[in-house]
CSV table of C-alpha atoms and ligand atoms in Angstrom, one decimal:
chain,number,residue,atom,x,y,z
A,1,MET,CA,0.0,0.0,0.0
A,2,GLN,CA,1.7,3.2,-1.1
A,3,GLY,CA,-0.9,5.7,-0.2
A,4,LYS,CA,-1.4,7.6,3.0
A,5,PRO,CA,-4.2,9.4,4.8
A,6,MET,CA,-4.2,13.1,4.1
A,7,GLN,CA,-5.9,15.6,6.2
A,8,ILE,CA,-7.6,17.9,3.7
A,9,ILE,CA,-9.6,20.0,6.1
A,10,SER,CA,-9.1,20.6,9.8
A,11,ILE,CA,-11.7,22.3,11.9
A,12,CYS,CA,-11.3,23.7,15.4
A,13,GLY,CA,-13.8,25.8,17.3
A,14,GLU,CA,-12.6,28.9,19.1
A,15,ASP,CA,-13.2,28.4,22.8
A,16,ASP,CA,-14.0,32.1,23.3
A,17,SER,CA,-17.6,32.0,24.4
A,18,SER,CA,-18.3,35.4,22.8
A,19,SER,CA,-18.0,34.0,19.4
A,20,SER,CA,-18.9,30.8,17.7
A,21,ARG,CA,-16.3,31.0,14.9
A,22,CYS,CA,-14.9,27.8,13.5
A,23,ILE,CA,-11.4,28.0,12.3
A,24,LEU,CA,-10.8,25.9,9.2
A,25,GLN,CA,-7.6,24.9,7.5
A,26,LEU,CA,-7.6,23.6,4.0
A,27,ASN,CA,-4.6,21.7,2.8
A,28,GLU,CA,-4.7,23.4,-0.5
A,29,ASP,CA,-1.3,22.5,-1.9
A,30,GLU,CA,-1.8,18.8,-1.5
A,31,LEU,CA,-5.3,19.0,-2.8
A,32,ASN,CA,-4.2,20.9,-5.8
A,33,LYS,CA,-1.4,18.5,-6.5
A,34,MET,CA,-3.7,15.5,-6.4
A,35,PHE,CA,-6.8,16.9,-8.1
A,36,THR,CA,-5.1,18.6,-11.0
A,37,ASP,CA,-3.0,15.6,-11.9
A,38,GLY,CA,-3.4,15.1,-15.7
A,39,LYS,CA,-4.5,11.4,-15.3
A,40,ILE,CA,-7.3,12.4,-12.9
A,41,LYS,CA,-8.6,15.9,-13.3
A,42,ASP,CA,-11.0,15.2,-16.2
A,43,ARG,CA,-12.5,12.0,-14.8
A,44,VAL,CA,-15.9,12.1,-13.2
A,45,VAL,CA,-15.6,11.5,-9.5
A,46,SER,CA,-17.2,9.2,-7.0
A,47,VAL,CA,-16.5,10.2,-3.3
A,48,ILE,CA,-17.3,7.7,-0.5
A,49,SER,CA,-17.3,9.2,2.9
A,50,VAL,CA,-17.7,7.6,6.3
A,51,ALA,CA,-19.0,9.9,9.1
A,52,GLY,CA,-20.5,9.5,12.6
A,53,ALA,CA,-19.4,9.5,16.2
A,54,PHE,CA,-15.9,9.0,17.4
A,55,ARG,CA,-14.4,5.5,18.2
A,56,LYS,CA,-17.1,3.6,16.4
A,57,GLY,CA,-14.9,1.8,13.9
A,58,LYS,CA,-15.1,4.2,10.9
A,59,SER,CA,-11.4,4.2,10.1
A,60,PHE,CA,-11.3,0.4,10.8
A,61,LEU,CA,-13.9,-0.2,8.2
A,62,LEU,CA,-12.3,2.1,5.7
A,63,ASP,CA,-9.1,0.1,6.0
A,64,PHE,CA,-10.9,-2.9,4.8
A,65,CYS,CA,-12.4,-0.8,2.0
A,66,LEU,CA,-8.8,0.1,1.0
A,67,ARG,CA,-8.0,-3.6,0.7
A,68,TYR,CA,-10.9,-4.0,-1.6
A,69,MET,CA,-9.9,-1.0,-3.6
A,70,TYR,CA,-6.3,-2.1,-4.1
A,71,ALA,CA,-7.5,-5.6,-5.1
A,72,LYS,CA,-10.2,-4.4,-7.5
A,73,TYR,CA,-8.7,-1.3,-8.9
A,74,GLY,CA,-5.1,-1.4,-8.0
A,75,HIS,CA,-2.5,-3.9,-9.1
A,76,ASN,CA,-1.7,-5.9,-6.0
A,77,ASN,CA,-2.4,-9.3,-7.5
A,78,LEU,CA,-5.0,-10.3,-5.0
A,79,SER,CA,-7.9,-12.1,-6.6
A,80,GLU,CA,-11.2,-10.6,-6.0
A,81,LYS,CA,-12.2,-13.6,-3.9
A,82,ASP,CA,-9.5,-13.1,-1.3
A,83,TRP,CA,-9.4,-9.3,-1.3
A,84,LEU,CA,-10.0,-9.3,2.5
A,85,GLY,CA,-6.4,-10.3,2.7
A,86,ASP,CA,-4.1,-12.4,4.8
A,87,GLU,CA,-5.4,-13.8,8.2
A,88,ASN,CA,-2.3,-12.6,10.0
A,89,ALA,CA,-1.8,-9.2,8.4
A,90,PRO,CA,-2.2,-6.2,10.6
A,91,LEU,CA,-4.8,-3.7,9.5
A,92,GLU,CA,-3.3,-0.6,8.0
A,93,GLY,CA,-4.4,2.6,6.3
A,94,PHE,CA,-6.3,5.3,8.0
A,95,SER,CA,-5.3,5.3,11.7
A,96,TRP,CA,-7.9,3.3,13.6
A,97,ARG,CA,-6.8,3.0,17.2
A,98,GLY,CA,-5.6,6.3,18.6
A,99,GLY,CA,-6.5,5.5,22.2
A,100,SER,CA,-9.3,7.5,23.8
A,101,GLN,CA,-7.8,10.8,22.8
A,102,ARG,CA,-9.6,12.5,20.0
A,103,ASP,CA,-7.7,13.3,16.8
A,104,THR,CA,-8.1,16.7,15.1
A,105,THR,CA,-11.6,17.2,13.9
A,106,GLY,CA,-11.7,17.2,10.2
A,107,ILE,CA,-11.7,15.4,6.9
A,108,LEU,CA,-9.1,13.1,5.5
A,109,ILE,CA,-8.8,11.4,2.1
A,110,TRP,CA,-6.7,8.5,1.0
A,111,SER,CA,-3.9,9.9,-1.2
A,112,ASP,CA,-4.2,7.1,-3.8
A,113,ILE,CA,-7.2,8.0,-6.0
A,114,PHE,CA,-8.5,4.8,-7.7
A,115,LEU,CA,-9.2,4.8,-11.4
A,116,TYR,CA,-11.9,2.8,-13.2
A,117,ASP,CA,-12.7,2.9,-16.9
A,118,ASN,CA,-16.3,1.9,-17.3
A,119,PRO,CA,-17.0,-0.2,-20.5
A,120,ASN,CA,-19.5,2.5,-21.5
A,121,GLY,CA,-16.5,4.9,-21.9
A,122,GLU,CA,-16.9,6.8,-18.7
A,123,LYS,CA,-13.7,7.4,-16.9
A,124,VAL,CA,-14.1,7.4,-13.1
A,125,ALA,CA,-11.9,8.5,-10.2
A,126,ILE,CA,-12.8,7.1,-6.8
A,127,ILE,CA,-11.9,8.9,-3.6
A,128,LEU,CA,-12.2,7.4,-0.1
A,129,MET,CA,-12.9,9.9,2.7
A,130,ASP,CA,-12.6,9.5,6.5
A,131,THR,CA,-14.0,12.0,8.9
A,132,GLN,CA,-13.1,12.8,12.5
A,133,GLY,CA,-15.4,14.3,15.0
A,134,THR,CA,-17.7,13.5,17.9
A,135,PHE,CA,-21.2,14.3,18.9
A,136,ASP,CA,-20.6,13.5,22.5
A,137,CYS,CA,-20.2,17.0,23.9
A,138,ASP,CA,-22.0,20.3,23.3
A,139,SER,CA,-18.9,22.4,22.9
A,140,THR,CA,-17.8,20.5,19.9
A,141,MET,CA,-21.2,20.0,18.4
A,142,LYS,CA,-20.8,22.8,15.9
A,143,ASP,CA,-17.5,21.5,14.6
A,144,CYS,CA,-19.0,18.1,14.1
A,145,ALA,CA,-22.1,19.4,12.4
A,146,ASN,CA,-19.6,21.2,10.1
A,147,VAL,CA,-17.6,18.0,9.4
A,148,PHE,CA,-20.8,16.2,8.7
A,149,ALA,CA,-22.2,18.9,6.5
A,150,LEU,CA,-19.0,19.4,4.6
A,151,SER,CA,-18.4,15.7,4.1
A,152,THR,CA,-22.0,15.2,2.9
A,153,MET,CA,-21.7,18.0,0.4
A,154,ILE,CA,-18.4,16.7,-1.0
A,155,SER,CA,-19.4,13.0,-1.2
A,156,SER,CA,-21.7,11.0,-3.4
A,157,VAL,CA,-22.2,8.3,-0.8
A,158,GLN,CA,-22.3,9.2,2.9
A,159,ILE,CA,-22.0,6.2,5.1
A,160,PHE,CA,-23.5,7.2,8.5
A,161,ASN,CA,-21.8,4.8,11.0
A,162,ILE,CA,-23.7,4.3,14.2
A,163,GLN,CA,-23.6,2.0,17.1
A,164,SER,CA,-26.3,-0.6,18.0
A,165,ASN,CA,-29.4,1.0,16.5
A,166,ILE,CA,-30.9,4.1,14.9
A,167,GLN,CA,-31.5,6.4,17.9
A,168,LYS,CA,-33.4,9.6,18.0
A,169,ASP,CA,-30.3,11.7,18.5
A,170,ASP,CA,-28.7,10.1,15.5
A,171,LEU,CA,-31.6,11.4,13.5
A,172,GLN,CA,-31.3,14.8,15.1
A,173,HIS,CA,-27.7,15.0,14.1
A,174,LEU,CA,-28.8,14.2,10.6
A,175,GLN,CA,-31.3,16.9,10.8
A,176,LEU,CA,-28.5,19.4,11.3
A,177,PHE,CA,-27.1,18.9,7.9
A,178,THR,CA,-30.4,18.1,6.1
A,179,GLU,CA,-31.3,21.7,7.0
A,180,TYR,CA,-28.6,22.7,4.5
A,181,ALA,CA,-30.1,20.4,2.0
A,182,ARG,CA,-33.6,21.7,2.5
A,183,ILE,CA,-32.5,25.2,1.5
A,184,ALA,CA,-30.7,23.9,-1.6
A,185,MET,CA,-34.0,22.2,-2.5
A,186,GLU,CA,-35.9,25.5,-2.9
A,187,ASP,CA,-34.1,26.0,-6.1
A,188,THR,CA,-34.1,22.7,-7.7
A,189,VAL,CA,-36.3,19.7,-8.2
A,190,LYS,CA,-33.4,17.4,-7.8
A,191,LYS,CA,-32.5,16.0,-4.4
A,192,PRO,CA,-29.4,17.7,-3.3
A,193,PHE,CA,-27.6,14.7,-1.9
A,194,GLN,CA,-27.2,11.3,-3.4
A,195,LYS,CA,-26.9,8.2,-1.2
A,196,LEU,CA,-27.2,8.0,2.6
A,197,GLN,CA,-26.1,4.6,3.8
A,198,PHE,CA,-26.8,3.9,7.5
A,199,LEU,CA,-24.3,1.3,8.8
A,200,ILE,CA,-25.4,-0.1,12.2
A,201,ARG,CA,-22.5,-1.6,14.1
A,202,ASP,CA,-22.9,-4.4,16.7
A,203,TRP,CA,-26.4,-5.2,15.7
A,204,ILE,CA,-27.8,-7.5,18.4
A,205,HIS,CA,-31.6,-7.6,17.7
A,206,LYS,CA,-31.4,-10.5,15.3
A,207,SER,CA,-34.9,-11.6,16.2
A,208,GLU,CA,-36.2,-8.3,14.9
A,209,ALA,CA,-34.1,-8.1,11.7
A,210,PRO,CA,-31.3,-10.3,10.3
A,211,PHE,CA,-27.8,-9.0,9.6
A,212,GLY,CA,-27.1,-7.5,6.3
A,213,ALA,CA,-28.9,-5.4,3.7
A,214,LEU,CA,-32.2,-7.1,4.0
A,215,GLY,CA,-32.4,-6.6,7.8
A,216,GLY,CA,-31.2,-3.0,7.2
A,217,LYS,CA,-34.2,-2.5,4.9
A,218,GLN,CA,-36.5,-3.8,7.5
A,219,LEU,CA,-35.1,-1.5,10.2
A,220,LEU,CA,-35.3,1.5,7.9
A,221,GLU,CA,-38.9,0.7,7.1
A,222,GLN,CA,-39.7,0.7,10.8
A,223,THR,CA,-37.8,3.9,11.7
A,224,LEU,CA,-38.1,6.0,8.7
A,225,ILE,CA,-40.5,4.8,6.1
A,226,ARG,CA,-43.7,3.4,7.6
A,227,LYS,CA,-45.8,6.3,8.8
A,228,ASP,CA,-47.8,4.1,11.1
A,229,LYS,CA,-44.7,2.7,12.8
A,230,ARG,CA,-42.4,5.6,13.2
A,231,PRO,CA,-42.7,7.8,16.2
A,232,GLU,CA,-44.6,11.0,15.6
A,233,GLU,CA,-41.7,13.2,16.8
A,234,ASN,CA,-39.6,11.9,14.0
A,235,GLU,CA,-42.2,12.8,11.4
A,236,GLN,CA,-40.7,16.0,10.1
A,237,LEU,CA,-37.2,14.6,10.4
A,238,CYS,CA,-38.0,11.6,8.3
A,239,GLU,CA,-39.7,13.7,5.6
A,240,ASN,CA,-36.7,16.0,5.4
A,241,LEU,CA,-34.3,13.1,5.0
A,242,LYS,CA,-36.3,11.6,2.3
A,243,THR,CA,-36.4,14.8,0.3
A,244,SER,CA,-32.7,15.4,0.8
A,245,PHE,CA,-31.3,12.1,-0.4
A,246,ASN,CA,-31.8,10.3,-3.6
A,247,GLU,CA,-31.4,7.0,-2.0
A,248,ILE,CA,-31.3,5.8,1.6
A,249,ASP,CA,-30.1,2.3,2.6
A,250,CYS,CA,-29.2,0.6,5.8
A,251,TYR,CA,-26.9,-2.3,6.6
A,252,LEU,CA,-26.8,-4.3,9.9
A,253,MET,CA,-23.3,-5.4,10.9
A,254,PRO,CA,-22.6,-8.0,13.5
A,255,GLN,CA,-20.2,-7.5,16.4
A,256,PRO,CA,-16.5,-8.1,15.3
A,257,GLY,CA,-15.9,-10.5,18.3
A,258,TYR,CA,-14.1,-10.2,21.6
A,259,GLY,CA,-10.6,-10.3,19.9
A,260,ILE,CA,-10.8,-6.5,19.4
A,261,GLU,CA,-10.7,-6.0,23.1
A,262,GLU,CA,-7.3,-7.6,23.5
A,263,PRO,CA,-4.5,-5.1,24.2
A,264,ASP,CA,-2.4,-6.5,21.4
A,265,PHE,CA,-5.1,-6.5,18.8
A,266,ARG,CA,-3.7,-5.3,15.5
A,267,GLY,CA,-6.8,-5.7,13.3
A,268,CYS,CA,-5.8,-9.2,12.0
A,269,LEU,CA,-8.5,-11.2,10.4
A,270,LYS,CA,-7.7,-14.2,12.5
A,271,ASP,CA,-9.0,-12.2,15.6
A,272,LEU,CA,-12.3,-11.4,14.0
A,273,ARG,CA,-15.5,-13.5,14.1
A,274,ASP,CA,-16.3,-15.3,10.8
A,275,GLU,CA,-19.8,-13.7,10.8
A,276,PHE,CA,-18.2,-10.2,10.9
A,277,LYS,CA,-15.8,-11.1,8.0
A,278,LYS,CA,-18.6,-12.6,6.0
A,279,HIS,CA,-20.5,-9.3,6.3
A,280,LEU,CA,-17.4,-7.2,5.4
A,281,ARG,CA,-17.2,-9.3,2.2
A,282,ASP,CA,-20.8,-8.6,1.5
A,283,PHE,CA,-21.1,-4.9,2.5
A,284,ILE,CA,-18.0,-3.4,1.0
A,285,PRO,CA,-18.7,-4.4,-2.6
A,286,LEU,CA,-22.2,-3.1,-2.2
A,287,ILE,CA,-20.7,0.4,-2.0
A,288,LEU,CA,-17.5,0.0,-4.0
A,289,ALA,CA,-18.0,-2.5,-6.8
A,290,PRO,CA,-18.0,-0.9,-10.3
A,291,GLU,CA,-21.7,-1.5,-10.8
A,292,ASN,CA,-22.5,0.2,-7.5
A,293,LEU,CA,-20.4,3.3,-7.8
A,294,ILE,CA,-22.3,6.5,-7.6
A,295,ILE,CA,-20.9,9.5,-9.5
A,296,LYS,CA,-21.0,12.8,-7.7
A,297,GLU,CA,-23.6,15.1,-9.1
A,298,ILE,CA,-24.6,18.6,-8.4
A,299,ASN,CA,-28.0,19.7,-9.6
A,300,GLY,CA,-28.1,16.6,-11.9
A,301,GLN,CA,-24.7,17.2,-13.5
A,302,LYS,CA,-21.9,14.8,-13.1
A,303,LEU,CA,-18.9,16.4,-11.5
A,304,LYS,CA,-15.3,16.1,-12.7
A,305,VAL,CA,-12.4,16.0,-10.3
A,306,ASP,CA,-11.1,19.5,-11.0
A,307,HIS,CA,-14.7,20.9,-10.6
A,308,LEU,CA,-14.9,19.1,-7.2
A,309,LEU,CA,-11.8,21.1,-6.2
A,310,LYS,CA,-13.6,24.3,-7.0
A,311,TYR,CA,-16.6,23.3,-4.9
A,312,ILE,CA,-14.4,22.3,-1.9
A,313,ARG,CA,-12.6,25.7,-2.1
A,314,LEU,CA,-15.9,27.6,-2.2
A,315,TYR,CA,-17.4,25.6,0.6
A,316,PHE,CA,-14.3,26.2,2.6
A,317,ASP,CA,-14.4,29.9,2.0
A,318,ALA,CA,-18.0,30.1,3.0
A,319,PHE,CA,-17.3,28.2,6.2
A,320,ASN,CA,-14.3,30.4,7.0
A,321,SER,CA,-15.5,33.8,6.1
A,322,LYS,CA,-18.3,34.1,8.7
A,323,GLU,CA,-19.6,32.9,11.9
A,324,CYS,CA,-20.3,29.2,11.6
A,325,PRO,CA,-22.1,29.2,8.4
A,326,GLU,CA,-25.8,29.6,7.9
A,327,PRO,CA,-27.4,27.1,5.5
A,328,THR,CA,-27.9,30.0,3.1
A,329,THR,CA,-24.2,30.6,2.9
A,330,ILE,CA,-23.5,27.0,2.1
A,331,PHE,CA,-26.2,27.0,-0.5
A,332,LYS,CA,-24.9,30.2,-2.1
A,333,ALA,CA,-21.4,28.8,-2.2
A,334,THR,CA,-22.6,25.8,-4.0
A,335,ALA,CA,-24.6,27.9,-6.4
A,336,GLU,CA,-21.8,30.3,-7.0
A,337,ALA,CA,-19.4,27.5,-8.0
A,338,ASN,CA,-22.1,26.0,-10.2
A,339,ASN,CA,-22.7,29.3,-12.0
A,340,GLN,CA,-19.0,30.0,-12.3
A,341,ILE,CA,-18.4,26.7,-14.0
A,342,HIS,CA,-21.3,27.1,-16.4
A,343,ALA,CA,-20.3,30.7,-17.3
A,344,THR,CA,-16.7,29.7,-18.0
A,345,ASN,CA,-17.9,26.8,-20.2
A,346,ALA,CA,-20.2,29.1,-22.1
A,347,GLU,CA,-17.4,31.6,-22.6
A,348,GLU,CA,-15.5,28.9,-24.5
A,349,LEU,CA,-18.3,29.1,-27.1
A,350,TYR,CA,-17.6,32.8,-27.7
A,351,GLU,CA,-13.9,32.1,-27.7
A,352,SER,CA,-14.1,29.4,-30.4
A,353,LYS,CA,-16.5,31.2,-32.7
A,354,MET,CA,-14.5,34.4,-32.7
A,355,THR,CA,-11.2,32.6,-33.0
A,356,GLU,CA,-12.6,30.9,-36.1
A,357,LEU,CA,-13.9,34.1,-37.5
A,358,THR,CA,-10.6,35.9,-37.2
A,359,SER,CA,-8.2,33.0,-37.9
A,360,PRO,CA,-5.3,34.0,-40.1
A,361,ASP,CA,-6.6,32.1,-43.1
A,362,LYS,CA,-9.9,34.1,-43.1
A,363,PRO,CA,-10.1,37.5,-44.9
A,364,TYR,CA,-10.4,40.9,-43.2
A,365,ILE,CA,-14.0,41.6,-42.0
A,366,PRO,CA,-15.3,45.2,-42.1
A,367,GLU,CA,-15.5,46.6,-38.6
A,368,GLU,CA,-19.3,46.9,-38.5
A,369,GLU,CA,-19.7,43.3,-39.6
A,370,LEU,CA,-17.3,42.1,-37.0
A,371,LYS,CA,-19.1,44.0,-34.3
A,372,ARG,CA,-22.4,42.5,-35.4
A,373,GLN,CA,-21.0,39.0,-35.3
A,374,HIS,CA,-19.5,39.7,-31.9
A,375,GLU,CA,-22.9,40.8,-30.5
A,376,GLU,CA,-24.5,37.7,-31.9
A,377,TYR,CA,-22.0,35.4,-30.3
A,378,VAL,CA,-22.3,37.2,-27.0
A,379,GLU,CA,-26.0,36.6,-27.1
A,380,GLN,CA,-25.5,32.9,-28.0
A,381,THR,CA,-22.9,32.6,-25.1
A,382,ILE,CA,-25.3,34.1,-22.6
A,383,LEU,CA,-28.1,31.8,-23.9
A,384,CYS,CA,-25.8,28.8,-23.6
A,385,TYR,CA,-25.1,29.7,-19.9
A,386,LYS,CA,-28.8,30.4,-19.2
A,387,ASP,CA,-29.8,27.1,-20.7
A,388,LYS,CA,-27.8,25.1,-18.1
A,389,PRO,CA,-29.5,23.8,-14.9
A,390,LEU,CA,-28.3,26.7,-12.8
A,391,LEU,CA,-28.5,26.7,-9.0
A,392,GLY,CA,-29.5,29.9,-7.3
A,393,LYS,CA,-30.5,31.6,-10.5
A,394,ILE,CA,-32.1,34.6,-8.8
A,395,TYR,CA,-28.9,35.4,-7.0
A,396,PHE,CA,-26.4,34.8,-9.8
A,397,LEU,CA,-28.0,35.2,-13.2
A,398,MET,CA,-27.4,39.0,-13.5
A,399,LYS,CA,-23.9,38.8,-12.0
A,400,TYR,CA,-22.7,36.1,-14.4
A,401,CYS,CA,-24.4,37.5,-17.5
A,402,GLN,CA,-22.5,40.7,-16.7
A,403,LYS,CA,-19.3,38.8,-16.3
A,404,ILE,CA,-19.8,37.0,-19.6
A,405,LYS,CA,-20.4,40.3,-21.3
A,406,SER,CA,-17.4,42.0,-19.9
A,407,TYR,CA,-15.2,38.9,-20.7
A,408,CYS,CA,-16.5,39.0,-24.3
A,409,SER,CA,-15.9,42.7,-24.7
A,410,SER,CA,-12.4,42.5,-23.4
A,411,ARG,CA,-11.7,39.6,-25.7
A,412,PHE,CA,-13.4,41.5,-28.5
A,413,GLN,CA,-10.7,44.2,-28.4
A,414,GLN,CA,-8.1,41.5,-29.1
A,415,PHE,CA,-10.1,39.9,-31.9
A,416,ARG,CA,-10.6,43.4,-33.4
A,417,GLN,CA,-6.8,44.0,-33.3
A,418,LEU,CA,-6.2,40.7,-35.1
A,419,ASN,CA,-8.8,41.7,-37.7
A,420,GLU,CA,-7.3,45.2,-38.1
A,421,ALA,CA,-3.8,43.7,-38.5
A,422,LYS,CA,-5.2,41.9,-41.6
A,423,LEU,CA,-6.3,45.3,-43.0
A,424,ALA,CA,-2.8,46.7,-42.4
A,425,LEU,CA,-1.2,43.7,-43.9
A,426,ALA,CA,-3.6,43.9,-46.9
A,427,GLU,CA,-2.6,47.6,-47.3
A,428,VAL,CA,1.1,46.7,-47.2
A,429,ASN,CA,0.5,43.9,-49.7
A,430,TYR,CA,-1.5,46.3,-51.9
A,431,LEU,CA,1.2,49.0,-51.8
A,432,SER,CA,4.0,46.6,-52.5
A,433,HIS,CA,1.9,45.2,-55.4
A,434,MET,CA,1.3,48.7,-56.7
A,435,ASN,CA,5.0,49.5,-56.4
A,436,LYS,CA,5.8,46.4,-58.3
A,437,CYS,CA,3.3,47.4,-61.0
A,438,ILE,CA,4.8,50.9,-61.3
A,439,LEU,CA,8.3,49.5,-61.4
A,440,ASP,CA,7.3,47.0,-64.0
B,501,GDP,P1,-13.4,5.8,14.5
B,501,GDP,O1,-13.0,6.9,15.5
B,501,GDP,O2,-14.9,5.7,14.3
B,501,GDP,O3,-12.6,6.0,13.3
B,501,GDP,O4,-13.0,4.4,15.2
B,501,GDP,P2,-11.8,3.5,14.9
B,501,GDP,O5,-11.8,2.9,13.5
B,501,GDP,O6,-10.5,4.2,15.2
B,501,GDP,O7,-12.0,2.3,15.8
B,501,GDP,C1,-12.1,2.4,17.2
B,501,GDP,C2,-12.2,1.1,17.9
B,501,GDP,O8,-13.4,0.4,17.6
B,501,GDP,C3,-11.0,0.2,17.5
B,501,GDP,O9,-10.4,-0.2,18.7
B,501,GDP,C4,-11.7,-1.0,16.8
B,501,GDP,O10,-11.1,-2.2,17.2
B,501,GDP,C5,-13.1,-1.0,17.3
B,501,GDP,N1,-14.1,-1.4,16.3
B,501,GDP,C6,-13.9,-1.5,15.0
B,501,GDP,N2,-15.1,-2.0,14.4
B,501,GDP,C7,-15.9,-2.2,15.4
B,501,GDP,C8,-17.3,-2.7,15.5
B,501,GDP,O11,-17.9,-3.0,14.5
B,501,GDP,N3,-17.8,-2.9,16.7
B,501,GDP,C9,-17.1,-2.5,17.9
B,501,GDP,N4,-17.7,-2.7,19.0
B,501,GDP,N5,-15.9,-2.0,17.8
B,501,GDP,C10,-15.3,-1.9,16.6
B,502,MG,MG1,-11.1,7.3,12.8
């Protein structure tokens, strides 16, 4: 395994009670290096995140995910059947023990980005994301809501890792970030987030529902879906969740066995119960097998790696510029990035039309005609931008139409010069031709 965990965002709350500012740090250099790599940047991206309370086996699970990823998409010669690895190999990857001390709150990604070329021609980059945070104490609640919100916004699959059962406070924590989603919803018919995967660890109520995806479905039915069964106080919460995520699944995991309690436990398979291993083999491909990958979308459009970088930067700025961000701020940041990308893409239309019109092999165009063409292309460019599924249209339409116009007029000056140079050149040619005629 050559990769390593990389902290891309760290969050710490200021303890000063007069303010509720969160201080965020973005590891921009590393992110830039990874996400603008020529092999990766133009691929559509699938981001799998695991979030939830501290010390509940998130990183531990992700390290088994890494084994699957290297076996399936890497070149480590493990056949798919034995991807879970050697019985005696210690578990490595994201750090998963760390004692009872909490690590820095934040978001990490695995530095190796996995590549998959879909037979339908789509080139995919897969990113695994670990989060650190806790919900156990009020002072850190805000940081954790931020970690949760940020990781949900960045990912295409959010695995919500919880202990024992779906409790009311788990749902309340979810409500914190679905609030962000609800606001994004005002502007679009699409659900803002893609897949929410509940992962229940140490499930013991086997008589109520069996381990695995089927049992998970049953539990979900009872807690979220069936109106007659779910508690009334969860009503609004459940409705919010369902309108925020495209897909919600649940998986019931057995207890890993008592081996994990031994002081010298290193995560070797031999120390885990067969039942647990069986369900690792079952669960992980449900998320990571090629046919189950979910490409990150924003407002129905698939996202490429370098666009994801733009979003992360904007989310980051939104979180950092204010008090802990209001949902509107997050929504605006998403919308702004969305508009920016569509405007830049549209400008390429103007660029290519005008470049063609004024290319060296084309004749000089009279000034008036050039201006007319320019105006027509500006109009087409603006239409091309407006035609895209734009988030937050009411906030950004004017701003980006203006931006496109001023971009086009500044480029027009250059195209005009190119065109005028042709006239000057034609004059020189004409004069030299006349000279030649006189001399002859
Ligand atoms: P994280 O803080 O959620 O990332 O938790 P870690 O992955 O660091 O794991 C914390 C501890 O939980 C480790 O000592 C693991 O051995 C243990 N652990 C891992 N998976 C499970 C599980 O499914 N059930 C229980 N009870 N413990 C687990
Ligand atoms: Mg961890």
